Amino acid sequence: MSVLRTTGLTKRFGALAALDGVDLALPAGARHALIGPNGAGKTTLINVLTGALAPTSGEVFLGEERITHLPQHARARRGLTRTHQVTSLFPGMSALESVALAILEREGLGWHAWRSWRGHRAVVEEARELLARLRLADDAERRAADLAYGRQRLLEIALGLASRPRILLLDEPAAGIPSDESVEVLGVVAALPADVTVLFIEHDMDLVFRFAERVSVLVAGKVLAEGAPHEIAADPRVRAVYLGEAA
């Protein structure tokens, strides 16, 4: 059974169809990449999945539940979490403080418990475990603003995981990161627990073919092709409209 599914998903802005009848199905534990040329509708799709944008038509399902018209916060409570192309961190907070605050928010405590957060032993332990999983243990006491950009992207993923998501949507997690750091970021994503399903947008095809288990190609708001990385790499339609652009 799919944990995230769309049927006929369409989003129009006036006469422009940013999404045009998109059908997508992600099984539990998927590592699924979404690729396509600029303007293909990739970020629009993420925005519709999370509820940031309402579709013009079509449906979105979490498991068997229809969530097409649920607001963002309701989808987040059901385990649908995203990151953005540009990091949205608290620059003055340490990595440990940032993750601890995200955990407190998840538990419904938030800022009310912030002054005494270090006294919440279970919160601190979970925050440190998350940082260790994201290879950020040595950066726990460093301010987010002082981390290298690749480390900031890892911290944003840690914040997403603090909500204990069923599905993690990553909008260009390797954008703006040097190649050696981007490999680390995607390697961490690929190694996330199997109960976390991942859909990620990425332009670096080397990273996509290295870390994705399945790939969907979006062109002009439509799914042109979907398959395993080797199938996508060999597809002449994909090479013509997308992969061939970089050749």
PDB file of C-alpha atoms in Angstrom:
ATOM      1  CA  MET A   1       0.000   0.000   0.000  1.00  0.00           C
ATOM      2  CA  SER A   2       1.178   3.516  -0.778  1.00  0.00           C
ATOM      3  CA  VAL A   3       1.862   5.836   2.148  1.00  0.00           C
ATOM      4  CA  LEU A   4       1.575   8.908  -0.108  1.00  0.00           C
ATOM      5  CA  ARG A   5      -0.459   8.967  -3.307  1.00  0.00           C
ATOM      6  CA  THR A   6      -1.842  11.498  -5.769  1.00  0.00           C
ATOM      7  CA  THR A   7      -4.436  11.012  -8.474  1.00  0.00           C
ATOM      8  CA  GLY A   8      -4.937  13.446 -11.334  1.00  0.00           C
ATOM      9  CA  LEU A   9      -3.278  16.241  -9.382  1.00  0.00           C
ATOM     10  CA  THR A  10      -3.596  19.534 -11.266  1.00  0.00           C
ATOM     11  CA  LYS A  11      -2.630  23.071 -10.304  1.00  0.00           C
ATOM     12  CA  ARG A  12      -3.394  26.000 -12.599  1.00  0.00           C
ATOM     13  CA  PHE A  13      -2.263  29.578 -12.325  1.00  0.00           C
ATOM     14  CA  GLY A  14      -4.589  31.240 -14.791  1.00  0.00           C
ATOM     15  CA  ALA A  15      -3.950  29.623 -18.166  1.00  0.00           C
ATOM     16  CA  LEU A  16      -0.715  27.961 -16.960  1.00  0.00           C
ATOM     17  CA  ALA A  17      -0.963  24.351 -15.797  1.00  0.00           C
ATOM     18  CA  ALA A  18       1.950  24.031 -13.356  1.00  0.00           C
ATOM     19  CA  LEU A  19       0.738  20.497 -12.616  1.00  0.00           C
ATOM     20  CA  ASP A  20      -1.321  18.566 -15.137  1.00  0.00           C
ATOM     21  CA  GLY A  21      -2.838  15.282 -14.005  1.00  0.00           C
ATOM     22  CA  VAL A  22       0.050  14.014 -11.843  1.00  0.00           C
ATOM     23  CA  ASP A  23      -0.286  10.459 -10.525  1.00  0.00           C
ATOM     24  CA  LEU A  24       2.326   9.512  -7.930  1.00  0.00           C
ATOM     25  CA  ALA A  25       2.528   6.640  -5.446  1.00  0.00           C
ATOM     26  CA  LEU A  26       5.204   6.144  -2.791  1.00  0.00           C
ATOM     27  CA  PRO A  27       5.445   2.881  -0.844  1.00  0.00           C
ATOM     28  CA  ALA A  28       6.653   2.882   2.745  1.00  0.00           C
ATOM     29  CA  GLY A  29      10.392   3.417   3.026  1.00  0.00           C
ATOM     30  CA  ALA A  30      10.794   4.735  -0.530  1.00  0.00           C
ATOM     31  CA  ARG A  31      13.788   6.818  -1.561  1.00  0.00           C
ATOM     32  CA  HIS A  32      12.147   8.546  -4.507  1.00  0.00           C
ATOM     33  CA  ALA A  33      13.688  11.375  -6.544  1.00  0.00           C
ATOM     34  CA  LEU A  34      11.744  13.968  -8.481  1.00  0.00           C
ATOM     35  CA  ILE A  35      13.655  15.489 -11.386  1.00  0.00           C
ATOM     36  CA  GLY A  36      12.906  17.705 -14.353  1.00  0.00           C
ATOM     37  CA  PRO A  37      13.934  20.952 -16.030  1.00  0.00           C
ATOM     38  CA  ASN A  38      13.394  24.329 -14.397  1.00  0.00           C
ATOM     39  CA  GLY A  39       9.719  25.245 -14.415  1.00  0.00           C
ATOM     40  CA  ALA A  40       8.595  21.633 -14.640  1.00  0.00           C
ATOM     41  CA  GLY A  41       6.394  21.946 -11.535  1.00  0.00           C
ATOM     42  CA  LYS A  42       8.527  20.107  -8.992  1.00  0.00           C
ATOM     43  CA  THR A  43       8.310  22.628  -6.144  1.00  0.00           C
ATOM     44  CA  THR A  44       4.648  23.252  -6.975  1.00  0.00           C
ATOM     45  CA  LEU A  45       4.042  19.535  -6.457  1.00  0.00           C
ATOM     46  CA  ILE A  46       5.754  19.639  -3.054  1.00  0.00           C
ATOM     47  CA  ASN A  47       3.701  22.707  -2.124  1.00  0.00           C
ATOM     48  CA  VAL A  48       0.458  20.962  -3.060  1.00  0.00           C
ATOM     49  CA  LEU A  49       1.447  17.794  -1.198  1.00  0.00           C
ATOM     50  CA  THR A  50       2.112  19.769   1.987  1.00  0.00           C
ATOM     51  CA  GLY A  51      -0.963  21.967   1.691  1.00  0.00           C
ATOM     52  CA  ALA A  52       0.914  25.196   1.027  1.00  0.00           C
ATOM     53  CA  LEU A  53      -1.045  25.364  -2.228  1.00  0.00           C
ATOM     54  CA  ALA A  54      -4.525  24.018  -2.925  1.00  0.00           C
ATOM     55  CA  PRO A  55      -4.865  21.938  -6.097  1.00  0.00           C
ATOM     56  CA  THR A  56      -7.208  23.006  -8.857  1.00  0.00           C
ATOM     57  CA  SER A  57      -8.320  19.389  -9.141  1.00  0.00           C
ATOM     58  CA  GLY A  58      -7.157  15.917  -8.207  1.00  0.00           C
ATOM     59  CA  GLU A  59      -6.596  14.234  -4.858  1.00  0.00           C
ATOM     60  CA  VAL A  60      -3.850  13.644  -2.280  1.00  0.00           C
ATOM     61  CA  PHE A  61      -3.914  10.633   0.049  1.00  0.00           C
ATOM     62  CA  LEU A  62      -1.885   9.663   3.118  1.00  0.00           C
ATOM     63  CA  GLY A  63      -2.402   5.942   3.252  1.00  0.00           C
ATOM     64  CA  GLU A  64      -6.141   5.563   2.741  1.00  0.00           C
ATOM     65  CA  GLU A  65      -6.961   9.004   4.152  1.00  0.00           C
ATOM     66  CA  ARG A  66      -7.893  11.730   1.688  1.00  0.00           C
ATOM     67  CA  ILE A  67      -6.038  14.874   2.787  1.00  0.00           C
ATOM     68  CA  THR A  68      -6.559  17.040  -0.305  1.00  0.00           C
ATOM     69  CA  HIS A  69      -8.144  19.896   1.623  1.00  0.00           C
ATOM     70  CA  LEU A  70      -6.393  19.535   4.985  1.00  0.00           C
ATOM     71  CA  PRO A  71      -4.310  22.554   6.096  1.00  0.00           C
ATOM     72  CA  GLN A  72      -0.532  22.328   6.428  1.00  0.00           C
ATOM     73  CA  HIS A  73      -0.483  21.924  10.208  1.00  0.00           C
ATOM     74  CA  ALA A  74      -2.948  19.022  10.040  1.00  0.00           C
ATOM     75  CA  ARG A  75      -0.797  17.250   7.445  1.00  0.00           C
ATOM     76  CA  ALA A  76       2.283  17.835   9.592  1.00  0.00           C
ATOM     77  CA  ARG A  77       0.527  16.238  12.573  1.00  0.00           C
ATOM     78  CA  ARG A  78      -0.142  13.213  10.385  1.00  0.00           C
ATOM     79  CA  GLY A  79       3.570  12.869   9.652  1.00  0.00           C
ATOM     80  CA  LEU A  80       4.125  14.858   6.437  1.00  0.00           C
ATOM     81  CA  THR A  81       7.227  17.055   6.862  1.00  0.00           C
ATOM     82  CA  ARG A  82       9.244  19.128   4.398  1.00  0.00           C
ATOM     83  CA  THR A  83      12.447  21.101   4.087  1.00  0.00           C
ATOM     84  CA  HIS A  84      12.971  24.054   1.730  1.00  0.00           C
ATOM     85  CA  GLN A  85      15.485  25.076  -0.915  1.00  0.00           C
ATOM     86  CA  VAL A  86      16.838  27.736   1.471  1.00  0.00           C
ATOM     87  CA  THR A  87      17.516  26.779   5.072  1.00  0.00           C
ATOM     88  CA  SER A  88      15.115  28.203   7.646  1.00  0.00           C
ATOM     89  CA  LEU A  89      17.062  27.874  10.903  1.00  0.00           C
ATOM     90  CA  PHE A  90      17.360  29.973  14.041  1.00  0.00           C
ATOM     91  CA  PRO A  91      20.874  31.292  13.371  1.00  0.00           C
ATOM     92  CA  GLY A  92      21.610  32.282  16.978  1.00  0.00           C
ATOM     93  CA  MET A  93      20.676  28.905  18.450  1.00  0.00           C
ATOM     94  CA  SER A  94      23.036  25.987  18.784  1.00  0.00           C
ATOM     95  CA  ALA A  95      22.295  22.827  16.858  1.00  0.00           C
ATOM     96  CA  LEU A  96      21.307  21.100  20.095  1.00  0.00           C
ATOM     97  CA  GLU A  97      18.991  23.943  21.123  1.00  0.00           C
ATOM     98  CA  SER A  98      17.342  23.955  17.695  1.00  0.00           C
ATOM     99  CA  VAL A  99      16.567  20.238  17.707  1.00  0.00           C
ATOM    100  CA  ALA A 100      15.457  20.316  21.348  1.00  0.00           C
ATOM    101  CA  LEU A 101      12.995  23.112  20.549  1.00  0.00           C
ATOM    102  CA  ALA A 102      11.603  21.093  17.619  1.00  0.00           C
ATOM    103  CA  ILE A 103      11.076  18.120  19.936  1.00  0.00           C
ATOM    104  CA  LEU A 104       9.365  20.310  22.538  1.00  0.00           C
ATOM    105  CA  GLU A 105       7.063  21.650  19.814  1.00  0.00           C
ATOM    106  CA  ARG A 106       6.212  18.094  18.780  1.00  0.00           C
ATOM    107  CA  GLU A 107       5.310  17.261  22.366  1.00  0.00           C
ATOM    108  CA  GLY A 108       3.078  20.328  22.646  1.00  0.00           C
ATOM    109  CA  LEU A 109       5.405  22.121  25.059  1.00  0.00           C
ATOM    110  CA  GLY A 110       7.203  24.520  22.743  1.00  0.00           C
ATOM    111  CA  TRP A 111       8.283  27.871  24.107  1.00  0.00           C
ATOM    112  CA  HIS A 112       6.510  27.232  27.426  1.00  0.00           C
ATOM    113  CA  ALA A 113       9.247  24.774  28.383  1.00  0.00           C
ATOM    114  CA  TRP A 114      12.071  26.514  26.564  1.00  0.00           C
ATOM    115  CA  ARG A 115      13.685  28.218  29.574  1.00  0.00           C
ATOM    116  CA  SER A 116      14.170  24.871  31.284  1.00  0.00           C
ATOM    117  CA  TRP A 117      14.798  22.718  28.221  1.00  0.00           C
ATOM    118  CA  ARG A 118      18.084  21.269  29.491  1.00  0.00           C
ATOM    119  CA  GLY A 119      16.171  19.899  32.462  1.00  0.00           C
ATOM    120  CA  HIS A 120      14.082  17.724  30.149  1.00  0.00           C
ATOM    121  CA  ARG A 121      16.481  14.799  30.064  1.00  0.00           C
ATOM    122  CA  ALA A 122      14.532  12.743  27.553  1.00  0.00           C
ATOM    123  CA  VAL A 123      14.364  15.725  25.171  1.00  0.00           C
ATOM    124  CA  VAL A 124      18.100  16.383  25.419  1.00  0.00           C
ATOM    125  CA  GLU A 125      18.919  12.704  24.882  1.00  0.00           C
ATOM    126  CA  GLU A 126      16.662  12.470  21.850  1.00  0.00           C
ATOM    127  CA  ALA A 127      18.143  15.678  20.412  1.00  0.00           C
ATOM    128  CA  ARG A 128      21.677  14.339  20.811  1.00  0.00           C
ATOM    129  CA  GLU A 129      20.692  11.013  19.239  1.00  0.00           C
ATOM    130  CA  LEU A 130      19.211  12.831  16.234  1.00  0.00           C
ATOM    131  CA  LEU A 131      22.321  14.961  15.824  1.00  0.00           C
ATOM    132  CA  ALA A 132      24.488  11.839  15.999  1.00  0.00           C
ATOM    133  CA  ARG A 133      22.327  10.135  13.344  1.00  0.00           C
ATOM    134  CA  LEU A 134      22.809  13.156  11.069  1.00  0.00           C
ATOM    135  CA  ARG A 135      26.584  13.166  11.806  1.00  0.00           C
ATOM    136  CA  LEU A 136      26.297  16.444  13.700  1.00  0.00           C
ATOM    137  CA  ALA A 137      27.289  15.273  17.188  1.00  0.00           C
ATOM    138  CA  ASP A 138      30.487  17.327  17.135  1.00  0.00           C
ATOM    139  CA  ASP A 139      28.494  20.434  16.158  1.00  0.00           C
ATOM    140  CA  ALA A 140      25.898  20.155  18.936  1.00  0.00           C
ATOM    141  CA  GLU A 141      26.991  23.290  20.801  1.00  0.00           C
ATOM    142  CA  ARG A 142      27.813  25.372  17.717  1.00  0.00           C
ATOM    143  CA  ARG A 143      25.451  28.098  16.536  1.00  0.00           C
ATOM    144  CA  ALA A 144      23.544  27.275  13.371  1.00  0.00           C
ATOM    145  CA  ALA A 145      24.940  30.442  11.766  1.00  0.00           C
ATOM    146  CA  ASP A 146      28.502  29.183  12.316  1.00  0.00           C
ATOM    147  CA  LEU A 147      27.992  25.839  10.576  1.00  0.00           C
ATOM    148  CA  ALA A 148      29.134  25.222   7.029  1.00  0.00           C
ATOM    149  CA  TYR A 149      26.203  25.300   4.614  1.00  0.00           C
ATOM    150  CA  GLY A 150      26.196  21.540   4.160  1.00  0.00           C
ATOM    151  CA  ARG A 151      26.000  21.112   7.935  1.00  0.00           C
ATOM    152  CA  GLN A 152      23.111  23.575   8.019  1.00  0.00           C
ATOM    153  CA  ARG A 153      21.233  21.418   5.514  1.00  0.00           C
ATOM    154  CA  LEU A 154      21.846  18.379   7.722  1.00  0.00           C
ATOM    155  CA  LEU A 155      20.574  20.345  10.723  1.00  0.00           C
ATOM    156  CA  GLU A 156      17.400  21.257   8.841  1.00  0.00           C
ATOM    157  CA  ILE A 157      16.841  17.569   8.093  1.00  0.00           C
ATOM    158  CA  ALA A 158      17.390  16.834  11.802  1.00  0.00           C
ATOM    159  CA  LEU A 159      14.682  19.391  12.630  1.00  0.00           C
ATOM    160  CA  GLY A 160      12.370  17.645  10.186  1.00  0.00           C
ATOM    161  CA  LEU A 161      13.079  14.262  11.767  1.00  0.00           C
ATOM    162  CA  ALA A 162      12.393  15.691  15.228  1.00  0.00           C
ATOM    163  CA  SER A 163       8.705  15.745  14.291  1.00  0.00           C
ATOM    164  CA  ARG A 164       8.911  11.947  13.756  1.00  0.00           C
ATOM    165  CA  PRO A 165       7.605  12.107  10.190  1.00  0.00           C
ATOM    166  CA  ARG A 166       6.203   9.238   8.179  1.00  0.00           C
ATOM    167  CA  ILE A 167       7.116  11.094   4.992  1.00  0.00           C
ATOM    168  CA  LEU A 168       9.958  13.572   4.490  1.00  0.00           C
ATOM    169  CA  LEU A 169       9.826  15.902   1.479  1.00  0.00           C
ATOM    170  CA  LEU A 170      13.182  17.476   0.628  1.00  0.00           C
ATOM    171  CA  ASP A 171      13.326  20.389  -1.803  1.00  0.00           C
ATOM    172  CA  GLU A 172      16.844  20.331  -3.286  1.00  0.00           C
ATOM    173  CA  PRO A 173      18.668  19.212  -0.115  1.00  0.00           C
ATOM    174  CA  ALA A 174      22.063  19.481  -1.851  1.00  0.00           C
ATOM    175  CA  ALA A 175      21.494  22.928  -3.416  1.00  0.00           C
ATOM    176  CA  GLY A 176      24.463  25.249  -2.988  1.00  0.00           C
ATOM    177  CA  ILE A 177      26.606  22.615  -1.279  1.00  0.00           C
ATOM    178  CA  PRO A 178      30.101  21.598  -2.467  1.00  0.00           C
ATOM    179  CA  SER A 179      30.104  18.174  -4.092  1.00  0.00           C
ATOM    180  CA  ASP A 180      31.869  16.389  -1.238  1.00  0.00           C
ATOM    181  CA  GLU A 181      29.331  17.741   1.270  1.00  0.00           C
ATOM    182  CA  SER A 182      26.353  16.997  -0.982  1.00  0.00           C
ATOM    183  CA  VAL A 183      27.375  13.336  -1.119  1.00  0.00           C
ATOM    184  CA  GLU A 184      27.360  13.307   2.683  1.00  0.00           C
ATOM    185  CA  VAL A 185      23.911  14.948   2.854  1.00  0.00           C
ATOM    186  CA  LEU A 186      22.316  12.507   0.402  1.00  0.00           C
ATOM    187  CA  GLY A 187      24.130   9.599   2.035  1.00  0.00           C
ATOM    188  CA  VAL A 188      22.530  10.523   5.350  1.00  0.00           C
ATOM    189  CA  VAL A 189      19.129  10.776   3.663  1.00  0.00           C
ATOM    190  CA  ALA A 190      19.523   7.360   2.038  1.00  0.00           C
ATOM    191  CA  ALA A 191      20.453   5.841   5.413  1.00  0.00           C
ATOM    192  CA  LEU A 192      17.410   7.164   7.287  1.00  0.00           C
ATOM    193  CA  PRO A 193      15.287   4.513   9.035  1.00  0.00           C
ATOM    194  CA  ALA A 194      13.107   2.412   6.747  1.00  0.00           C
ATOM    195  CA  ASP A 195       9.944   3.731   8.403  1.00  0.00           C
ATOM    196  CA  VAL A 196      10.674   7.187   6.932  1.00  0.00           C
ATOM    197  CA  THR A 197       9.583   7.580   3.313  1.00  0.00           C
ATOM    198  CA  VAL A 198      11.586  10.191   1.368  1.00  0.00           C
ATOM    199  CA  LEU A 199      10.658  12.187  -1.725  1.00  0.00           C
ATOM    200  CA  PHE A 200      13.396  14.579  -2.815  1.00  0.00           C
ATOM    201  CA  ILE A 201      13.893  17.100  -5.600  1.00  0.00           C
ATOM    202  CA  GLU A 202      17.430  17.144  -6.948  1.00  0.00           C
ATOM    203  CA  HIS A 203      19.176  18.564 -10.022  1.00  0.00           C
ATOM    204  CA  ASP A 204      22.481  16.714  -9.625  1.00  0.00           C
ATOM    205  CA  MET A 205      21.944  13.544 -11.628  1.00  0.00           C
ATOM    206  CA  ASP A 206      25.012  11.853 -10.171  1.00  0.00           C
ATOM    207  CA  LEU A 207      23.404  12.164  -6.736  1.00  0.00           C
ATOM    208  CA  VAL A 208      20.002  11.040  -8.008  1.00  0.00           C
ATOM    209  CA  PHE A 209      21.359   7.928  -9.697  1.00  0.00           C
ATOM    210  CA  ARG A 210      23.538   7.151  -6.688  1.00  0.00           C
ATOM    211  CA  PHE A 211      20.960   7.476  -3.920  1.00  0.00           C
ATOM    212  CA  ALA A 212      17.425   7.185  -5.344  1.00  0.00           C
ATOM    213  CA  GLU A 213      15.707   3.817  -5.638  1.00  0.00           C
ATOM    214  CA  ARG A 214      13.102   5.201  -8.014  1.00  0.00           C
ATOM    215  CA  VAL A 215      12.837   8.380 -10.088  1.00  0.00           C
ATOM    216  CA  SER A 216       9.926  10.379 -11.516  1.00  0.00           C
ATOM    217  CA  VAL A 217      10.601  12.849 -14.328  1.00  0.00           C
ATOM    218  CA  LEU A 218       8.329  15.881 -14.415  1.00  0.00           C
ATOM    219  CA  VAL A 219       8.137  17.949 -17.614  1.00  0.00           C
ATOM    220  CA  ALA A 220       5.652  20.791 -18.162  1.00  0.00           C
ATOM    221  CA  GLY A 221       3.645  19.674 -15.158  1.00  0.00           C
ATOM    222  CA  LYS A 222       3.252  16.064 -16.334  1.00  0.00           C
ATOM    223  CA  VAL A 223       5.031  12.845 -15.373  1.00  0.00           C
ATOM    224  CA  LEU A 224       7.033  11.983 -18.486  1.00  0.00           C
ATOM    225  CA  ALA A 225       8.608   8.822 -17.083  1.00  0.00           C
ATOM    226  CA  GLU A 226       9.034   6.862 -13.879  1.00  0.00           C
ATOM    227  CA  GLY A 227      11.315   3.968 -13.068  1.00  0.00           C
ATOM    228  CA  ALA A 228      14.522   2.748 -11.518  1.00  0.00           C
ATOM    229  CA  PRO A 229      17.541   5.045 -12.008  1.00  0.00           C
ATOM    230  CA  HIS A 230      19.050   2.867 -14.730  1.00  0.00           C
ATOM    231  CA  GLU A 231      15.743   2.877 -16.626  1.00  0.00           C
ATOM    232  CA  ILE A 232      15.495   6.660 -16.432  1.00  0.00           C
ATOM    233  CA  ALA A 233      19.107   7.096 -17.533  1.00  0.00           C
ATOM    234  CA  ALA A 234      18.443   4.959 -20.617  1.00  0.00           C
ATOM    235  CA  ASP A 235      15.082   6.480 -21.536  1.00  0.00           C
ATOM    236  CA  PRO A 236      15.496   8.406 -24.831  1.00  0.00           C
ATOM    237  CA  ARG A 237      12.602  10.760 -23.972  1.00  0.00           C
ATOM    238  CA  VAL A 238      14.273  11.770 -20.729  1.00  0.00           C
ATOM    239  CA  ARG A 239      17.628  12.205 -22.428  1.00  0.00           C
ATOM    240  CA  ALA A 240      16.040  14.407 -25.076  1.00  0.00           C
ATOM    241  CA  VAL A 241      14.132  16.768 -22.787  1.00  0.00           C
ATOM    242  CA  TYR A 242      16.254  16.772 -19.640  1.00  0.00           C
ATOM    243  CA  LEU A 243      19.448  14.752 -19.370  1.00  0.00           C
ATOM    244  CA  GLY A 244      20.456  15.858 -22.843  1.00  0.00           C
ATOM    245  CA  GLU A 245      20.312  19.502 -21.757  1.00  0.00           C
ATOM    246  CA  ALA A 246      23.454  19.033 -19.704  1.00  0.00           C
ATOM    247  CA  ALA A 247      25.243  17.078 -22.405  1.00  0.00           C
TER     248      ALA A 247
END
